[in-house]
Amino acid sequence: AEWQGGGAPAAGASTTLAVTVAIQEGWHVNSNVPLEDYLVPTAVRLDLPPGWTAEPAVFPPHREARFAFSEKPLAVFEGMLTVTIRVTRTATAAMPTSIGGAVEAQACNDKLCLAPTEVPFTVGTGGTGGAGGTTTATPAVVPEVAANGQMPVGPESAGGLSGAFLSGGLPLQLAI
């Protein structure tokens, strides 16, 4: 994640935050507006301090595609996905060192879907002790964030039961 146009919002101003997600090849995530009610939408959540507000996230257009597990086309994102969010800071709001959030998504390939997961991130604000514009992810959920600061979504970013489910192969999946 990174601030566009020179950093976090100044007191009484707004700035756009761009969150870029790298979806691993062979995998997709549902659109933020899936075509079926039962599908898990992709979302970006910001954990903002008091005096900060965010407009609804703006997603790029999704692609409609057919997969082996669905008779109807699905609205999906593949490859690189950049979501923008306009963030406003009131004139009296404090400037923290960073702001956190998470990308919420369910990664699927043509045969199976992983459990929905959150990929957390933080972005510096340039506040006291902050490193404006930097991105990190929690190692327990995402073992590695790419050098370009993009957050991977797919089987390698799956932890817990999802990771065990995938790494166990077909015998474990059938046992479950």
PDB file of C-alpha atoms in Angstrom:
ATOM      1  CA  ALA A   1       0.000   0.000   0.000  1.00  0.00           C
ATOM      2  CA  GLU A   2       1.188   3.522  -0.687  1.00  0.00           C
ATOM      3  CA  TRP A   3      -0.090   7.071  -0.512  1.00  0.00           C
ATOM      4  CA  GLN A   4      -0.568   8.813  -3.839  1.00  0.00           C
ATOM      5  CA  GLY A   5       0.490  12.408  -4.254  1.00  0.00           C
ATOM      6  CA  GLY A   6       3.042  12.914  -1.526  1.00  0.00           C
ATOM      7  CA  GLY A   7       2.014  11.036   1.576  1.00  0.00           C
ATOM      8  CA  ALA A   8      -0.696  10.718   4.198  1.00  0.00           C
ATOM      9  CA  PRO A   9      -3.298  13.471   4.435  1.00  0.00           C
ATOM     10  CA  ALA A  10      -2.330  16.696   6.178  1.00  0.00           C
ATOM     11  CA  ALA A  11      -4.608  18.065   8.877  1.00  0.00           C
ATOM     12  CA  GLY A  12      -7.977  18.911   7.309  1.00  0.00           C
ATOM     13  CA  ALA A  13      -7.084  17.329   3.952  1.00  0.00           C
ATOM     14  CA  SER A  14      -7.643  14.153   1.899  1.00  0.00           C
ATOM     15  CA  THR A  15      -5.267  11.807   0.112  1.00  0.00           C
ATOM     16  CA  THR A  16      -5.731   8.611  -1.897  1.00  0.00           C
ATOM     17  CA  LEU A  17      -4.299   5.326  -0.653  1.00  0.00           C
ATOM     18  CA  ALA A  18      -3.525   2.700  -3.331  1.00  0.00           C
ATOM     19  CA  VAL A  19      -3.482  -0.943  -2.229  1.00  0.00           C
ATOM     20  CA  THR A  20      -1.949  -3.307  -4.798  1.00  0.00           C
ATOM     21  CA  VAL A  21      -2.515  -7.067  -4.560  1.00  0.00           C
ATOM     22  CA  ALA A  22      -0.636  -9.697  -6.587  1.00  0.00           C
ATOM     23  CA  ILE A  23      -2.880 -12.695  -7.288  1.00  0.00           C
ATOM     24  CA  GLN A  24      -0.786 -15.750  -8.012  1.00  0.00           C
ATOM     25  CA  GLU A  25      -0.886 -17.231 -11.508  1.00  0.00           C
ATOM     26  CA  GLY A  26      -3.577 -19.865 -11.931  1.00  0.00           C
ATOM     27  CA  TRP A  27      -5.662 -18.366  -9.116  1.00  0.00           C
ATOM     28  CA  HIS A  28      -8.382 -15.722  -8.940  1.00  0.00           C
ATOM     29  CA  VAL A  29     -10.395 -13.907  -6.285  1.00  0.00           C
ATOM     30  CA  ASN A  30     -14.031 -12.931  -6.526  1.00  0.00           C
ATOM     31  CA  SER A  31     -14.960  -9.421  -7.552  1.00  0.00           C
ATOM     32  CA  ASN A  32     -15.913  -6.904  -4.889  1.00  0.00           C
ATOM     33  CA  VAL A  33     -19.433  -7.351  -6.361  1.00  0.00           C
ATOM     34  CA  PRO A  34     -19.777 -11.098  -7.094  1.00  0.00           C
ATOM     35  CA  LEU A  35     -22.462 -12.224  -9.512  1.00  0.00           C
ATOM     36  CA  GLU A  36     -23.755 -14.867  -7.063  1.00  0.00           C
ATOM     37  CA  ASP A  37     -24.908 -14.189  -3.478  1.00  0.00           C
ATOM     38  CA  TYR A  38     -23.027 -17.180  -2.032  1.00  0.00           C
ATOM     39  CA  LEU A  39     -19.585 -15.966  -3.217  1.00  0.00           C
ATOM     40  CA  VAL A  40     -17.224 -14.126  -0.864  1.00  0.00           C
ATOM     41  CA  PRO A  41     -16.541 -10.599  -2.161  1.00  0.00           C
ATOM     42  CA  THR A  42     -13.034  -9.150  -2.160  1.00  0.00           C
ATOM     43  CA  ALA A  43     -12.788  -6.164   0.175  1.00  0.00           C
ATOM     44  CA  VAL A  44     -10.196  -3.778   1.579  1.00  0.00           C
ATOM     45  CA  ARG A  45     -10.591  -2.717   5.204  1.00  0.00           C
ATOM     46  CA  LEU A  46      -8.774   0.197   6.847  1.00  0.00           C
ATOM     47  CA  ASP A  47      -8.331   0.464  10.612  1.00  0.00           C
ATOM     48  CA  LEU A  48      -8.385   4.244  10.942  1.00  0.00           C
ATOM     49  CA  PRO A  49      -7.705   6.255  14.114  1.00  0.00           C
ATOM     50  CA  PRO A  50     -10.238   8.758  15.507  1.00  0.00           C
ATOM     51  CA  GLY A  51     -10.741  11.769  13.245  1.00  0.00           C
ATOM     52  CA  TRP A  52      -9.877   9.841  10.063  1.00  0.00           C
ATOM     53  CA  THR A  53     -12.508   8.678   7.553  1.00  0.00           C
ATOM     54  CA  ALA A  54     -12.421   6.708   4.322  1.00  0.00           C
ATOM     55  CA  GLU A  55     -14.669   6.778   1.276  1.00  0.00           C
ATOM     56  CA  PRO A  56     -15.746   3.439  -0.190  1.00  0.00           C
ATOM     57  CA  ALA A  57     -12.927   1.537  -1.906  1.00  0.00           C
ATOM     58  CA  VAL A  58     -12.745   1.894  -5.699  1.00  0.00           C
ATOM     59  CA  PHE A  59     -11.978  -1.380  -7.482  1.00  0.00           C
ATOM     60  CA  PRO A  60     -10.956  -1.801 -11.126  1.00  0.00           C
ATOM     61  CA  PRO A  61     -13.399  -3.537 -13.485  1.00  0.00           C
ATOM     62  CA  HIS A  62     -13.657  -7.282 -12.910  1.00  0.00           C
ATOM     63  CA  ARG A  63     -13.475  -9.932 -15.600  1.00  0.00           C
ATOM     64  CA  GLU A  64     -16.213 -12.497 -16.203  1.00  0.00           C
ATOM     65  CA  ALA A  65     -14.883 -16.044 -16.594  1.00  0.00           C
ATOM     66  CA  ARG A  66     -16.173 -19.611 -16.553  1.00  0.00           C
ATOM     67  CA  PHE A  67     -14.646 -22.277 -14.324  1.00  0.00           C
ATOM     68  CA  ALA A  68     -15.106 -26.050 -14.044  1.00  0.00           C
ATOM     69  CA  PHE A  69     -17.024 -25.725 -10.768  1.00  0.00           C
ATOM     70  CA  SER A  70     -19.624 -23.208 -12.006  1.00  0.00           C
ATOM     71  CA  GLU A  71     -22.192 -23.363 -14.773  1.00  0.00           C
ATOM     72  CA  LYS A  72     -22.496 -19.567 -14.873  1.00  0.00           C
ATOM     73  CA  PRO A  73     -19.692 -17.066 -15.478  1.00  0.00           C
ATOM     74  CA  LEU A  74     -18.172 -15.506 -12.361  1.00  0.00           C
ATOM     75  CA  ALA A  75     -16.887 -11.967 -11.802  1.00  0.00           C
ATOM     76  CA  VAL A  76     -13.205 -12.273 -10.807  1.00  0.00           C
ATOM     77  CA  PHE A  77      -9.902 -10.474 -10.437  1.00  0.00           C
ATOM     78  CA  GLU A  78      -6.672 -12.088 -11.673  1.00  0.00           C
ATOM     79  CA  GLY A  79      -3.035 -10.966 -11.847  1.00  0.00           C
ATOM     80  CA  MET A  80      -2.460  -7.503 -10.388  1.00  0.00           C
ATOM     81  CA  LEU A  81      -5.265  -5.650  -8.619  1.00  0.00           C
ATOM     82  CA  THR A  82      -5.011  -2.033  -7.382  1.00  0.00           C
ATOM     83  CA  VAL A  83      -7.742  -0.656  -5.140  1.00  0.00           C
ATOM     84  CA  THR A  84      -7.864   3.055  -4.269  1.00  0.00           C
ATOM     85  CA  ILE A  85      -9.412   4.603  -1.172  1.00  0.00           C
ATOM     86  CA  ARG A  86      -9.788   8.333  -0.518  1.00  0.00           C
ATOM     87  CA  VAL A  87      -8.813   9.004   3.120  1.00  0.00           C
ATOM     88  CA  THR A  88      -9.593  12.252   4.995  1.00  0.00           C
ATOM     89  CA  ARG A  89      -8.052  13.541   8.215  1.00  0.00           C
ATOM     90  CA  THR A  90      -9.867  16.187  10.262  1.00  0.00           C
ATOM     91  CA  ALA A  91      -7.990  19.337  11.259  1.00  0.00           C
ATOM     92  CA  THR A  92      -7.664  18.130  14.856  1.00  0.00           C
ATOM     93  CA  ALA A  93      -6.912  14.418  14.263  1.00  0.00           C
ATOM     94  CA  ALA A  94      -3.561  13.087  15.442  1.00  0.00           C
ATOM     95  CA  MET A  95      -1.029  11.720  12.952  1.00  0.00           C
ATOM     96  CA  PRO A  96      -0.107   8.141  13.943  1.00  0.00           C
ATOM     97  CA  THR A  97       3.126   6.560  12.697  1.00  0.00           C
ATOM     98  CA  SER A  98       1.178   4.112  10.533  1.00  0.00           C
ATOM     99  CA  ILE A  99      -2.283   2.913   9.579  1.00  0.00           C
ATOM    100  CA  GLY A 100      -3.260  -0.722   9.244  1.00  0.00           C
ATOM    101  CA  GLY A 101      -5.785  -2.592   7.216  1.00  0.00           C
ATOM    102  CA  ALA A 102      -6.393  -5.854   5.428  1.00  0.00           C
ATOM    103  CA  VAL A 103      -7.343  -7.268   2.053  1.00  0.00           C
ATOM    104  CA  GLU A 104     -10.162  -9.779   2.563  1.00  0.00           C
ATOM    105  CA  ALA A 105     -10.507 -12.357  -0.219  1.00  0.00           C
ATOM    106  CA  GLN A 106     -11.101 -15.962  -1.159  1.00  0.00           C
ATOM    107  CA  ALA A 107      -8.578 -17.405  -3.605  1.00  0.00           C
ATOM    108  CA  CYS A 108      -9.775 -20.095  -6.029  1.00  0.00           C
ATOM    109  CA  ASN A 109      -8.372 -21.964  -8.999  1.00  0.00           C
ATOM    110  CA  ASP A 110     -10.332 -23.954 -11.577  1.00  0.00           C
ATOM    111  CA  LYS A 111     -10.876 -26.858  -9.182  1.00  0.00           C
ATOM    112  CA  LEU A 112     -11.072 -25.599  -5.585  1.00  0.00           C
ATOM    113  CA  CYS A 113     -11.422 -22.570  -3.340  1.00  0.00           C
ATOM    114  CA  LEU A 114      -9.406 -21.847  -0.242  1.00  0.00           C
ATOM    115  CA  ALA A 115     -11.079 -20.630   2.927  1.00  0.00           C
ATOM    116  CA  PRO A 116     -11.619 -16.859   2.932  1.00  0.00           C
ATOM    117  CA  THR A 117      -8.639 -15.074   4.460  1.00  0.00           C
ATOM    118  CA  GLU A 118      -7.337 -11.646   5.437  1.00  0.00           C
ATOM    119  CA  VAL A 119      -3.941 -10.369   4.313  1.00  0.00           C
ATOM    120  CA  PRO A 120      -3.012  -7.556   6.719  1.00  0.00           C
ATOM    121  CA  PHE A 121      -0.888  -4.548   5.798  1.00  0.00           C
ATOM    122  CA  THR A 122       0.390  -1.330   7.311  1.00  0.00           C
ATOM    123  CA  VAL A 123       1.300   1.883   5.578  1.00  0.00           C
ATOM    124  CA  GLY A 124       3.484   4.571   7.124  1.00  0.00           C
ATOM    125  CA  THR A 125       2.087   8.068   7.504  1.00  0.00           C
ATOM    126  CA  GLY A 126       5.272  10.063   7.992  1.00  0.00           C
ATOM    127  CA  GLY A 127       4.142  10.818  11.566  1.00  0.00           C
ATOM    128  CA  THR A 128       6.627  10.767  14.431  1.00  0.00           C
ATOM    129  CA  GLY A 129       8.721   7.655  14.081  1.00  0.00           C
ATOM    130  CA  GLY A 130       6.912   6.609  10.877  1.00  0.00           C
ATOM    131  CA  ALA A 131       8.424   5.731   7.546  1.00  0.00           C
ATOM    132  CA  GLY A 132       5.918   7.248   5.138  1.00  0.00           C
ATOM    133  CA  GLY A 133       4.831   5.087   2.263  1.00  0.00           C
ATOM    134  CA  THR A 134       6.196   1.775   3.501  1.00  0.00           C
ATOM    135  CA  THR A 135       4.211  -1.433   3.485  1.00  0.00           C
ATOM    136  CA  THR A 136       4.526  -4.484   5.682  1.00  0.00           C
ATOM    137  CA  ALA A 137       2.465  -7.591   6.235  1.00  0.00           C
ATOM    138  CA  THR A 138       2.080  -9.737   9.321  1.00  0.00           C
ATOM    139  CA  PRO A 139       4.470 -12.713   8.936  1.00  0.00           C
ATOM    140  CA  ALA A 140       2.032 -15.185  10.544  1.00  0.00           C
ATOM    141  CA  VAL A 141      -0.404 -14.681   7.663  1.00  0.00           C
ATOM    142  CA  VAL A 142       1.860 -13.771   4.747  1.00  0.00           C
ATOM    143  CA  PRO A 143       5.371 -15.201   5.057  1.00  0.00           C
ATOM    144  CA  GLU A 144       6.818 -12.797   2.525  1.00  0.00           C
ATOM    145  CA  VAL A 145       5.796  -9.542   0.888  1.00  0.00           C
ATOM    146  CA  ALA A 146       7.312  -8.997  -2.539  1.00  0.00           C
ATOM    147  CA  ALA A 147      10.141  -6.469  -2.810  1.00  0.00           C
ATOM    148  CA  ASN A 148       7.749  -4.077  -4.560  1.00  0.00           C
ATOM    149  CA  GLY A 149       5.435  -4.070  -1.527  1.00  0.00           C
ATOM    150  CA  GLN A 150       2.648  -6.030  -3.203  1.00  0.00           C
ATOM    151  CA  MET A 151       0.654  -8.457  -1.095  1.00  0.00           C
ATOM    152  CA  PRO A 152       0.336 -11.971  -2.541  1.00  0.00           C
ATOM    153  CA  VAL A 153      -3.022 -13.724  -2.477  1.00  0.00           C
ATOM    154  CA  GLY A 154      -3.133 -17.437  -3.275  1.00  0.00           C
ATOM    155  CA  PRO A 155      -2.141 -20.808  -1.862  1.00  0.00           C
ATOM    156  CA  GLU A 156       1.305 -19.753  -0.600  1.00  0.00           C
ATOM    157  CA  SER A 157      -0.270 -16.927   1.408  1.00  0.00           C
ATOM    158  CA  ALA A 158      -2.786 -19.286   3.010  1.00  0.00           C
ATOM    159  CA  GLY A 159      -2.057 -20.123   6.608  1.00  0.00           C
ATOM    160  CA  GLY A 160      -3.613 -22.381   9.191  1.00  0.00           C
ATOM    161  CA  LEU A 161      -6.127 -24.927   7.989  1.00  0.00           C
ATOM    162  CA  SER A 162      -6.136 -23.605   4.418  1.00  0.00           C
ATOM    163  CA  GLY A 163      -2.376 -24.041   4.116  1.00  0.00           C
ATOM    164  CA  ALA A 164      -2.531 -27.511   5.652  1.00  0.00           C
ATOM    165  CA  PHE A 165      -5.451 -28.405   3.382  1.00  0.00           C
ATOM    166  CA  LEU A 166      -3.486 -27.453   0.268  1.00  0.00           C
ATOM    167  CA  SER A 167      -0.142 -28.915   1.318  1.00  0.00           C
ATOM    168  CA  GLY A 168      -1.767 -32.216   2.333  1.00  0.00           C
ATOM    169  CA  GLY A 169      -2.880 -32.910  -1.197  1.00  0.00           C
ATOM    170  CA  LEU A 170      -5.830 -34.982  -2.354  1.00  0.00           C
ATOM    171  CA  PRO A 171      -5.693 -37.618   0.444  1.00  0.00           C
ATOM    172  CA  LEU A 172      -6.066 -34.975   3.163  1.00  0.00           C
ATOM    173  CA  GLN A 173      -8.785 -33.183   1.216  1.00  0.00           C
ATOM    174  CA  LEU A 174     -10.749 -36.422   0.803  1.00  0.00           C
ATOM    175  CA  ALA A 175     -10.273 -37.320   4.483  1.00  0.00           C
ATOM    176  CA  ILE A 176     -11.698 -33.994   5.528  1.00  0.00           C
TER     177      ILE A 176
END
